[in-house]
Tab-separated table of N, CA and C in Angstrom:
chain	number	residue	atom	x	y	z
A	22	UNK	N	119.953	42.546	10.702
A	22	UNK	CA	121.356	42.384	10.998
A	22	UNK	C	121.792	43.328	12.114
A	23	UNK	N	121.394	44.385	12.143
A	23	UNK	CA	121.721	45.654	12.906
A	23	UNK	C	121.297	45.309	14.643
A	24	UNK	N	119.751	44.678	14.738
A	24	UNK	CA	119.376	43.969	15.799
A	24	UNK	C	120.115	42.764	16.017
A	25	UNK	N	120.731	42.135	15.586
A	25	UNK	CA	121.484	41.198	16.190
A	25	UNK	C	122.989	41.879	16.661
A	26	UNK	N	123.433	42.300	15.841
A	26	UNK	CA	124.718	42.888	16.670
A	26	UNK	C	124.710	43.927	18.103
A	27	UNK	N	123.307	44.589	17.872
A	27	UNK	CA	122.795	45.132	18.785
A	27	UNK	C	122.888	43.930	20.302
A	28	UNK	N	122.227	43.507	20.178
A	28	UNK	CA	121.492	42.106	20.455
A	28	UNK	C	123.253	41.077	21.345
A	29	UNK	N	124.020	41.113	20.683
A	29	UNK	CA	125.249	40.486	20.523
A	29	UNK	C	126.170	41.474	21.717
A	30	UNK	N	125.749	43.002	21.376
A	30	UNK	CA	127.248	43.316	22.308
A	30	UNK	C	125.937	43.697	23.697
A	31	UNK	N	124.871	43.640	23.693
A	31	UNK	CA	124.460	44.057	24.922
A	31	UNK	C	124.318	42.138	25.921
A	32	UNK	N	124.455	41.416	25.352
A	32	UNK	CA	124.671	39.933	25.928
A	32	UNK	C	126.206	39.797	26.170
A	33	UNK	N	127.475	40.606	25.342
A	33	UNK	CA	128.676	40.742	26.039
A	33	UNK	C	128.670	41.700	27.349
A	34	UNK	N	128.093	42.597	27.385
A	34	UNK	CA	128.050	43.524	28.045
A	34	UNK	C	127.894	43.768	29.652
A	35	UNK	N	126.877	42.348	29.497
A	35	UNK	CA	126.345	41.452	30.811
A	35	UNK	C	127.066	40.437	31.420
A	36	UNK	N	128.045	39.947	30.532
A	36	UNK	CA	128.646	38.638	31.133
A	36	UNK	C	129.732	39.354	32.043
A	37	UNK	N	129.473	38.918	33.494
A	37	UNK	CA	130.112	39.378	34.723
A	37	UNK	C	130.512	37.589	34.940
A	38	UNK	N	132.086	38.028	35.252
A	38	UNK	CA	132.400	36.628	35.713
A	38	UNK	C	131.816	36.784	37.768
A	39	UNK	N	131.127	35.290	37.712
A	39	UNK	CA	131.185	35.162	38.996
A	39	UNK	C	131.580	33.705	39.521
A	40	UNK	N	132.395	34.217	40.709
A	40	UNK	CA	133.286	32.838	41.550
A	40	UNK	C	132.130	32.581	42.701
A	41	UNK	N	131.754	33.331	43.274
A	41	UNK	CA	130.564	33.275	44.418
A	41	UNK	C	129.580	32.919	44.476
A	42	UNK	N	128.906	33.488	45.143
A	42	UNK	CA	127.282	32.918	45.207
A	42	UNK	C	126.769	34.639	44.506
A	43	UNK	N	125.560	34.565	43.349
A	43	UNK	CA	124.834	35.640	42.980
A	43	UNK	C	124.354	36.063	43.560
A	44	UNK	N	123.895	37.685	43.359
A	44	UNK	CA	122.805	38.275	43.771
A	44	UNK	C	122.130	38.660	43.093
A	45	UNK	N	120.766	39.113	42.695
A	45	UNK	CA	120.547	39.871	41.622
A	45	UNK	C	119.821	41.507	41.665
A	46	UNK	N	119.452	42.183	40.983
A	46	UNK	CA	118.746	43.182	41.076
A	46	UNK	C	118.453	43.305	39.721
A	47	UNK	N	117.391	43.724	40.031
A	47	UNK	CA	116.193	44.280	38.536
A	47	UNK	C	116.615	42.734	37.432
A	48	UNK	N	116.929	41.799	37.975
A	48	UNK	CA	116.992	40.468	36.879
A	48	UNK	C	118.318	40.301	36.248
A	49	UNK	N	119.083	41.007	36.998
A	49	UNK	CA	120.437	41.060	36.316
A	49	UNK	C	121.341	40.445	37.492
A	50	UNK	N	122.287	39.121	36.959
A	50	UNK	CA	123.402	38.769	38.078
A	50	UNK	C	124.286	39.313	38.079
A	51	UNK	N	124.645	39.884	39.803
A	51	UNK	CA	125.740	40.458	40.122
A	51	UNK	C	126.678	39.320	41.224
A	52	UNK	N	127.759	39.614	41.028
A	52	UNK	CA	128.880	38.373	41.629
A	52	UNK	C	128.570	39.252	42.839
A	53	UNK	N	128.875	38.529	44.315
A	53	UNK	CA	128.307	38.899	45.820
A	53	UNK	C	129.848	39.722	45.694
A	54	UNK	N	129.472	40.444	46.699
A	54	UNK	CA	130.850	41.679	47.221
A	54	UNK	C	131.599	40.760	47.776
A	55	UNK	N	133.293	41.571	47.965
A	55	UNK	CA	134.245	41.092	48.092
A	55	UNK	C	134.215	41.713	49.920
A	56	UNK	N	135.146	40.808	50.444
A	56	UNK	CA	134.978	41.681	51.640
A	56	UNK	C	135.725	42.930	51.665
A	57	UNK	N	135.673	43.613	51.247
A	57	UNK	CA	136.661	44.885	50.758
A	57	UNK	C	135.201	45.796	50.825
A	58	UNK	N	134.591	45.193	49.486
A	58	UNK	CA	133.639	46.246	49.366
A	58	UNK	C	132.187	46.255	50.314
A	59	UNK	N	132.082	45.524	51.385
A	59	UNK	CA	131.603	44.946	52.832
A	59	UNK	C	130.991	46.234	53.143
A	60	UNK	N	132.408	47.412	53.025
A	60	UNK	CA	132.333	48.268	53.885
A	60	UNK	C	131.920	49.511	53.348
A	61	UNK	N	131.255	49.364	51.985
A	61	UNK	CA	130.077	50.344	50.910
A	61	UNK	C	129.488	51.520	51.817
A	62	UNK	N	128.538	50.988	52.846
A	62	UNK	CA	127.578	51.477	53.649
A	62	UNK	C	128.516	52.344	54.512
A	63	UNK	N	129.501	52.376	55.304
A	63	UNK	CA	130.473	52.640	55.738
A	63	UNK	C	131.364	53.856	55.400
A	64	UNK	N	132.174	53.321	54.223
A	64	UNK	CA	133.112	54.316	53.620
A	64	UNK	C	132.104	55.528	52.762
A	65	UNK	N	131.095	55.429	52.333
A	65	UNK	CA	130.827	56.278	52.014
A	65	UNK	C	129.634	57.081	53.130
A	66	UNK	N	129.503	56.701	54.807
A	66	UNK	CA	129.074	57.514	55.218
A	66	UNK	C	127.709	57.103	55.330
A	67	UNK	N	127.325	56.008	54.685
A	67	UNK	CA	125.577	56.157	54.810
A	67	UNK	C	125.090	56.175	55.663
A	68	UNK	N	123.991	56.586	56.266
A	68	UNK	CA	123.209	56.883	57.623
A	68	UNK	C	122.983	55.131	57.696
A	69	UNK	N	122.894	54.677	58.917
A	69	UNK	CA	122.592	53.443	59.433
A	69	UNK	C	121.234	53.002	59.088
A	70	UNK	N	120.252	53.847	59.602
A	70	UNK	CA	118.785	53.461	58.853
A	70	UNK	C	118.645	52.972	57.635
A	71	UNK	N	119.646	54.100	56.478
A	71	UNK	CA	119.437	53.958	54.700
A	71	UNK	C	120.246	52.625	54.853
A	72	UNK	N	121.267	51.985	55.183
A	72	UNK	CA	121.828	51.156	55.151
A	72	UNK	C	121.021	49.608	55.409
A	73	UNK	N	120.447	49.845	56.741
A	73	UNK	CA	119.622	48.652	56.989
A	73	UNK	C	118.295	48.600	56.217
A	74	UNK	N	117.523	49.688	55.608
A	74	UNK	CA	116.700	49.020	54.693
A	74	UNK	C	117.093	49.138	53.266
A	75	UNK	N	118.637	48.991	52.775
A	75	UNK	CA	119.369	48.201	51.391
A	75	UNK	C	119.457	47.287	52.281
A	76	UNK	N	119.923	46.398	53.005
A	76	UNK	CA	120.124	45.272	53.275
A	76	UNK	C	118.662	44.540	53.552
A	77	UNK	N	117.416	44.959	53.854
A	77	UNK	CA	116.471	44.234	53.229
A	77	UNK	C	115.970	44.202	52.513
A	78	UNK	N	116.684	44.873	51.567
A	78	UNK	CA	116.196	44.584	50.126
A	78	UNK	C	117.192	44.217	49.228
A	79	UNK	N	118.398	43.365	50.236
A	79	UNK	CA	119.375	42.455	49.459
A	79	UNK	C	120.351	42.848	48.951
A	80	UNK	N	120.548	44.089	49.193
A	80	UNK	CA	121.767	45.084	48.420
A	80	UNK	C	122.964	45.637	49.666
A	81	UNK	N	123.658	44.323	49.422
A	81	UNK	CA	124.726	44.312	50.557
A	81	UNK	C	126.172	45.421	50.224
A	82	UNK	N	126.388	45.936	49.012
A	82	UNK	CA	127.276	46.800	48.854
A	82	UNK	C	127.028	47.590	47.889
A	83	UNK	N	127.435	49.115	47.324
A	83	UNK	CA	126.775	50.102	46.411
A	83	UNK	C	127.515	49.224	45.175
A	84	UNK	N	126.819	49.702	43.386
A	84	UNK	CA	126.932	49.121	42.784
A	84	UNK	C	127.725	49.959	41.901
A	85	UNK	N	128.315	49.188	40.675
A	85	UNK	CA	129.569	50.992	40.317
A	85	UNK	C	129.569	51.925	40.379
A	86	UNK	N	127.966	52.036	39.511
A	86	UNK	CA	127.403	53.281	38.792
A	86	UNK	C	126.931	54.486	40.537
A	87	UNK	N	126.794	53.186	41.253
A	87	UNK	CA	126.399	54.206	42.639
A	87	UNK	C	127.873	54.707	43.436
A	88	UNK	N	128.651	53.975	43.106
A	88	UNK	CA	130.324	54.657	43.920
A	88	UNK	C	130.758	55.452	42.885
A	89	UNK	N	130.511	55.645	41.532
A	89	UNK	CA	130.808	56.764	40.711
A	89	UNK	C	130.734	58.103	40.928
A	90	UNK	N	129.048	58.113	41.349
A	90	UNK	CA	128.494	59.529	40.993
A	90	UNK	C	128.009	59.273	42.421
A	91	UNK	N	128.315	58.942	43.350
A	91	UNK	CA	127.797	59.115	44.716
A	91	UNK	C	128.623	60.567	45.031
A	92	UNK	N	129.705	60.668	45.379
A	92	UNK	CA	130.401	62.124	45.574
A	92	UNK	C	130.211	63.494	44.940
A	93	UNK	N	130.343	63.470	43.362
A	93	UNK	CA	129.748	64.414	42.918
A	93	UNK	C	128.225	64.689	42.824
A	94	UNK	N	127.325	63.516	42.930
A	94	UNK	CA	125.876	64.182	43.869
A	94	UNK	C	125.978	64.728	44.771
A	95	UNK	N	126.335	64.277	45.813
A	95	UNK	CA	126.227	64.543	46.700
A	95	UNK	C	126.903	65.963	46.909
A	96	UNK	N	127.846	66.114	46.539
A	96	UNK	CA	128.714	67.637	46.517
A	96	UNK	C	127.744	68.708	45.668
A	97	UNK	N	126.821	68.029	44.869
A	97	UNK	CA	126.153	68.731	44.106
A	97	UNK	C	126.151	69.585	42.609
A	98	UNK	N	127.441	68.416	42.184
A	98	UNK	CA	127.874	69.049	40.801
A	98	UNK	C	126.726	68.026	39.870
A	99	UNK	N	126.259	68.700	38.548
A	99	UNK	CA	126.113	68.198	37.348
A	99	UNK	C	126.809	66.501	36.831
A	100	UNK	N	125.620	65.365	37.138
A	100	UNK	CA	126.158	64.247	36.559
A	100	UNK	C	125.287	63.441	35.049
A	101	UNK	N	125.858	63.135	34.806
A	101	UNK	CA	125.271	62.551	33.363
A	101	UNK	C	125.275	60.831	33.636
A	102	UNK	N	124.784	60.270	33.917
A	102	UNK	CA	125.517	58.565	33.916
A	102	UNK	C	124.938	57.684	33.206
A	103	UNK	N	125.096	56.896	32.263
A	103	UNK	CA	125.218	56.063	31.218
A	103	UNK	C	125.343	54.628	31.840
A	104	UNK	N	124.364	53.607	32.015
A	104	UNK	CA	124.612	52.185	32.708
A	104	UNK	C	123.944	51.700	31.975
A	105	UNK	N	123.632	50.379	32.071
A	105	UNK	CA	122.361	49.476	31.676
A	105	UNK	C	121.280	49.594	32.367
A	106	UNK	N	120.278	49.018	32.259
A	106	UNK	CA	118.604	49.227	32.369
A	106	UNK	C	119.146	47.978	34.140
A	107	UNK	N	118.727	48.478	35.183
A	107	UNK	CA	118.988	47.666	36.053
A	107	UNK	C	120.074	47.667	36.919
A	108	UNK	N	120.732	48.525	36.799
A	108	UNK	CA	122.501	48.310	37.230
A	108	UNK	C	122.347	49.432	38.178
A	109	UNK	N	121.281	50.242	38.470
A	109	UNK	CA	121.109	50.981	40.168
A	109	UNK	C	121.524	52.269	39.931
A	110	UNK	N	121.131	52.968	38.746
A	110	UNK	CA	121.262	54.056	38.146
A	110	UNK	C	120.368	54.877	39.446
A	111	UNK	N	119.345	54.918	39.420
A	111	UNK	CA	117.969	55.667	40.107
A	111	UNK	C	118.383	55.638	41.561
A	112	UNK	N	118.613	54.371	42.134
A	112	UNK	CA	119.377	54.574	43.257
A	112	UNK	C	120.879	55.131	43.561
A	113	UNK	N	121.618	54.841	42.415
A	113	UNK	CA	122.943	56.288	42.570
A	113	UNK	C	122.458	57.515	42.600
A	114	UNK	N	121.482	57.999	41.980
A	114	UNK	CA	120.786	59.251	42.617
A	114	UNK	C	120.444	59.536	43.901
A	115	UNK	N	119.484	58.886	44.190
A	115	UNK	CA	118.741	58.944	45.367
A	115	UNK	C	119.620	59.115	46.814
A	116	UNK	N	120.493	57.835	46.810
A	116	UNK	CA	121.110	57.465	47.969
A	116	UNK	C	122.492	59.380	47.968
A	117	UNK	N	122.953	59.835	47.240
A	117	UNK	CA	123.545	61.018	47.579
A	117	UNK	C	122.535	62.135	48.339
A	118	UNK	N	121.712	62.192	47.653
A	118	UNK	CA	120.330	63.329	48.094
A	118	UNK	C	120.533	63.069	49.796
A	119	UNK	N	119.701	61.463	49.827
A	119	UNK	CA	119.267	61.293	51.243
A	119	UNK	C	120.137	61.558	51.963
A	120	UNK	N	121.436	60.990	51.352
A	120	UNK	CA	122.411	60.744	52.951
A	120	UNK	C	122.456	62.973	53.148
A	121	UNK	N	122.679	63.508	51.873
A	121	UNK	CA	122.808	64.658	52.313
A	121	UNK	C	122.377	65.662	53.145
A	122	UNK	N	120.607	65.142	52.615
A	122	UNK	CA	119.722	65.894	53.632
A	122	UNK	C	119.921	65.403	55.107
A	123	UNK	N	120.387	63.803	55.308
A	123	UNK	CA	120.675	63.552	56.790
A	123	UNK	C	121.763	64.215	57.806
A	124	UNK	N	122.645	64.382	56.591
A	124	UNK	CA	124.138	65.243	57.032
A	124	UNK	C	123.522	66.696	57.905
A	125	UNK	N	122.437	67.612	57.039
A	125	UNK	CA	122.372	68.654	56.935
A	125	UNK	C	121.020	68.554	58.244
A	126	UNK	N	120.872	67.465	58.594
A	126	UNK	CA	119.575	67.598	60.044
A	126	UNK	C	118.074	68.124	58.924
A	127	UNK	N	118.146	67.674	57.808
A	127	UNK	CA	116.849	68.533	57.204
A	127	UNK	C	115.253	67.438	57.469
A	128	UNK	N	115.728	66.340	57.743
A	128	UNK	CA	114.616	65.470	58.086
A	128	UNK	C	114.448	65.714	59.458
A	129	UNK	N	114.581	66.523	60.171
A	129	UNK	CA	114.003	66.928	61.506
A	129	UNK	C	112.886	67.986	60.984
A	130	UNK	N	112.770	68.725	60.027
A	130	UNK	CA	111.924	69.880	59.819
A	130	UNK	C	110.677	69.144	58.735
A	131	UNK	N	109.276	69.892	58.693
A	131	UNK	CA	108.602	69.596	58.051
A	131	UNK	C	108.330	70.290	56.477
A	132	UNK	N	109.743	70.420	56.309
A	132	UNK	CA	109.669	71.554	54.636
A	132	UNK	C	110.486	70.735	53.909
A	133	UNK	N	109.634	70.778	52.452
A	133	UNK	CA	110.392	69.969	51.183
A	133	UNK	C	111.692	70.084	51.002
A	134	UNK	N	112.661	69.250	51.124
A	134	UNK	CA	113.801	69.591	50.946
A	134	UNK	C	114.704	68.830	49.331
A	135	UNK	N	113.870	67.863	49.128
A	135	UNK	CA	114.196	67.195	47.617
A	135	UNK	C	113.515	67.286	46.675
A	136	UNK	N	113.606	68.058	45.773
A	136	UNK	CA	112.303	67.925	44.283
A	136	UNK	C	113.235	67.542	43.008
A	137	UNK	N	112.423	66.432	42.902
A	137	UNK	CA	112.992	65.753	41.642
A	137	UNK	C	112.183	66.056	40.677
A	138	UNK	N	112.384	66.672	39.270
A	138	UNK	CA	111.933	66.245	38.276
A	138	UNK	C	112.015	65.506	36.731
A	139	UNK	N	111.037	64.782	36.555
A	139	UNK	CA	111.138	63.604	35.359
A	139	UNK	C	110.394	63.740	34.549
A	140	UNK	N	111.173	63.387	33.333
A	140	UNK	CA	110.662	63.870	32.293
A	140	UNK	C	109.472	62.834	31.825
A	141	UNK	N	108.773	62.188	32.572
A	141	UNK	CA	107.594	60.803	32.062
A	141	UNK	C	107.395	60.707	33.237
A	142	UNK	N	105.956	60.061	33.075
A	142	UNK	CA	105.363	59.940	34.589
A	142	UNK	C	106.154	58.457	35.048
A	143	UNK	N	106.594	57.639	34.276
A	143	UNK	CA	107.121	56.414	34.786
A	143	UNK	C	107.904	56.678	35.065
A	144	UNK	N	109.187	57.173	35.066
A	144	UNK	CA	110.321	57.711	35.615
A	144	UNK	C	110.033	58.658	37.171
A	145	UNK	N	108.759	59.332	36.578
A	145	UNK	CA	108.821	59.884	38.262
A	145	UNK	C	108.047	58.745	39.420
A	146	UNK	N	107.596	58.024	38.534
A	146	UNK	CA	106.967	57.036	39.537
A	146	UNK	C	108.166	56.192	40.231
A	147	UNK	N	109.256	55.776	39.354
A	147	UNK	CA	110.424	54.833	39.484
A	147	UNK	C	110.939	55.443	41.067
A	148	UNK	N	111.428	56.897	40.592
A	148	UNK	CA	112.099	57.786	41.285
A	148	UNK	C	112.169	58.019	42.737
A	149	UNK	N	110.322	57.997	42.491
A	149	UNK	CA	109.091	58.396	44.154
A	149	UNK	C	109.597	57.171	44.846
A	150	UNK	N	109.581	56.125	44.166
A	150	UNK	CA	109.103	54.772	44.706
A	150	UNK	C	111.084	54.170	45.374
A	151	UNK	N	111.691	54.494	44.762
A	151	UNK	CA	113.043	54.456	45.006
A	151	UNK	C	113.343	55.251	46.527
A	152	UNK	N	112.636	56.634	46.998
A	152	UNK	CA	112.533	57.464	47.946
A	152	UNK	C	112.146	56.697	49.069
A	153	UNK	N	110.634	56.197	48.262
A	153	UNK	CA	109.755	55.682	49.470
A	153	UNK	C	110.809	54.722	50.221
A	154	UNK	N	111.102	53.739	49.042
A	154	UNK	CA	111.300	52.210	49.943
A	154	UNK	C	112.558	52.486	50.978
A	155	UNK	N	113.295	53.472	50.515
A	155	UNK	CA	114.373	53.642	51.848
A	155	UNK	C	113.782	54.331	53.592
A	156	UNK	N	112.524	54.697	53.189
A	156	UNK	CA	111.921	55.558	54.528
A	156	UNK	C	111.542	54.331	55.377
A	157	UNK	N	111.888	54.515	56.921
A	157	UNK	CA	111.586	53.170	57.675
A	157	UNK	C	110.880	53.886	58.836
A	158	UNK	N	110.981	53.114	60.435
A	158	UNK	CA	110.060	53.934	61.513
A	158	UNK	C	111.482	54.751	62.071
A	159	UNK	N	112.635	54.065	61.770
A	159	UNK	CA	114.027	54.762	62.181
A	159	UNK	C	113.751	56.195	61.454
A	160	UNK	N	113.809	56.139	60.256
A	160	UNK	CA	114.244	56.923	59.196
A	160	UNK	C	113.380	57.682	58.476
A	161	UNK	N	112.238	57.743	58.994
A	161	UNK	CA	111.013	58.545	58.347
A	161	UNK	C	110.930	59.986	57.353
A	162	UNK	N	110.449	59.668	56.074
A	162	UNK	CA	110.125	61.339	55.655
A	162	UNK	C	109.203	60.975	54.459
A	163	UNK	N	108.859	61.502	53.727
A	163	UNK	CA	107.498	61.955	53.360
A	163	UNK	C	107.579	61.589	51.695
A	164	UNK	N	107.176	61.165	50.763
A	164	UNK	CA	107.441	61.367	49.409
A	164	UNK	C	105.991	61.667	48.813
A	165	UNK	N	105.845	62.296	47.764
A	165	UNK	CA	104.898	63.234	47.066
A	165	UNK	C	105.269	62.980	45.465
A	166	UNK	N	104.680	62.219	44.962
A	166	UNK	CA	104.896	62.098	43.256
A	166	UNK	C	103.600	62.779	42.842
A	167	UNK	N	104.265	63.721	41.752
A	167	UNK	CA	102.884	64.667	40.997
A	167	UNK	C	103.526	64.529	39.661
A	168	UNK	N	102.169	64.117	39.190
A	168	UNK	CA	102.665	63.792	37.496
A	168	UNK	C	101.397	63.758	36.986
A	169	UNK	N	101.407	63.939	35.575
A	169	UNK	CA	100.360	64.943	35.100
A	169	UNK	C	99.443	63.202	34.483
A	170	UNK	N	98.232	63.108	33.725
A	170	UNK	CA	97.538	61.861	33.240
A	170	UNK	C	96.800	61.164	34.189
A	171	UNK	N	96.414	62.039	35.499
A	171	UNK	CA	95.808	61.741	36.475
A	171	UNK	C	94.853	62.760	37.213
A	172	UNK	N	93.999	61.946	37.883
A	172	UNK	CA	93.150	63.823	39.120
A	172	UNK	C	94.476	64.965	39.589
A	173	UNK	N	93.958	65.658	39.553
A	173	UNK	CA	95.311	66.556	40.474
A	173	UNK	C	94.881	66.997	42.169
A	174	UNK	N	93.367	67.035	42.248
A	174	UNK	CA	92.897	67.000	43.704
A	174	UNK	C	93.324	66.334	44.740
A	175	UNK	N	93.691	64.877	44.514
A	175	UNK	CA	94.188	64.182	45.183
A	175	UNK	C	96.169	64.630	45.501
A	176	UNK	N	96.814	64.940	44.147
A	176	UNK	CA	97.803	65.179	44.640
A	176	UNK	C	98.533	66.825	44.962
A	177	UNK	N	96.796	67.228	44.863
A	177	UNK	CA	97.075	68.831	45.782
A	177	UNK	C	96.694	68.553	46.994
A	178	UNK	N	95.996	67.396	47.586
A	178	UNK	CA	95.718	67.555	48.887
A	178	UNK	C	97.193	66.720	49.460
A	179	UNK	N	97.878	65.805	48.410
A	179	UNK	CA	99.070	65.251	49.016
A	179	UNK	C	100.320	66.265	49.572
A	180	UNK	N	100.042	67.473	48.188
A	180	UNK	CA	101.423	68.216	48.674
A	180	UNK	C	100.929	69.438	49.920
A	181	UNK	N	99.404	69.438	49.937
A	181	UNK	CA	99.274	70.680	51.390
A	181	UNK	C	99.432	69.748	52.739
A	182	UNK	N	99.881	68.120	52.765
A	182	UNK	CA	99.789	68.027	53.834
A	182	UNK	C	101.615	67.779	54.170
């Protein structure tokens, strides 16, 4: 009984009315942006590079959970955020970091400037891989996932280079 009500409010939880044409991410439909929110990439500043590779990967405007906690990342206060499995949690992280280090000229230098850590190697894999896919030939920088259930030679020779 407990799994069905379970079951019941996470299928309310999902129903997004949409008038438009869908988009989806991680398998979940999102109604297409309004032209209001067009200007995501924009109002909040994103570097042009991070911008054009979300738009090839179909993500034409930030998603709540990423206009929430985009400011206080980025300012660098303590966030906690609570979404569904899919709804661009990992990327509301990420995208404050990057644009910051771009603000700050730190991708001109060859010294670590982001260390994330996760508590499971799948999470740091999620995390790495969230880093990677925004790096382009515009926008270049480096990602390094070290997580333990593996050689470590290989990812000591990743972090001396």
């Amino acid at each position: 009984m407990k799994g069905k009500k379970r079951e019941r409010s996470r299928e309310a939880s999902l129903d997004i009315p949409v008038k438009k044409r869908k988009r989806s991410y991680s398998g979940i439909d999102l109604p297409s942006p309004s032209p209001e929110q067009e200007d995501d990439f924009t109002q909040y500043k994103i570097h042009p590079a991070i911008a054009d590779r979300l738009k090839q990967r179909n993500i034409m405007s930030l998603f709540d959970v990423q206009k929430k906690v985009f400011k206080p990342i980025y300012d660098g206060t303590s966030v906690i955020a609570a979404s569904l499995t899919g709804s661009g949690k990992t990327l509301a992280f990420v995208l404050p970091l990057l644009q910051k280090c771009c603000d700050k000229g730190y991708f001109t230098q060859d010294k670590p400037y982001i260390i994330v850590m996760a508590p499971t190697r799948e999470l740091s894999i999620q995390v790495g891989r969230e880093f990677s896919d925004l790096s382009s030939k515009d926008f270049k920088f480096k990602t390094v996932m070290i997580y333990g259930g593996v050689g470590m030679d290989d990812q000591i020779t990743k972090l001396k280079e």
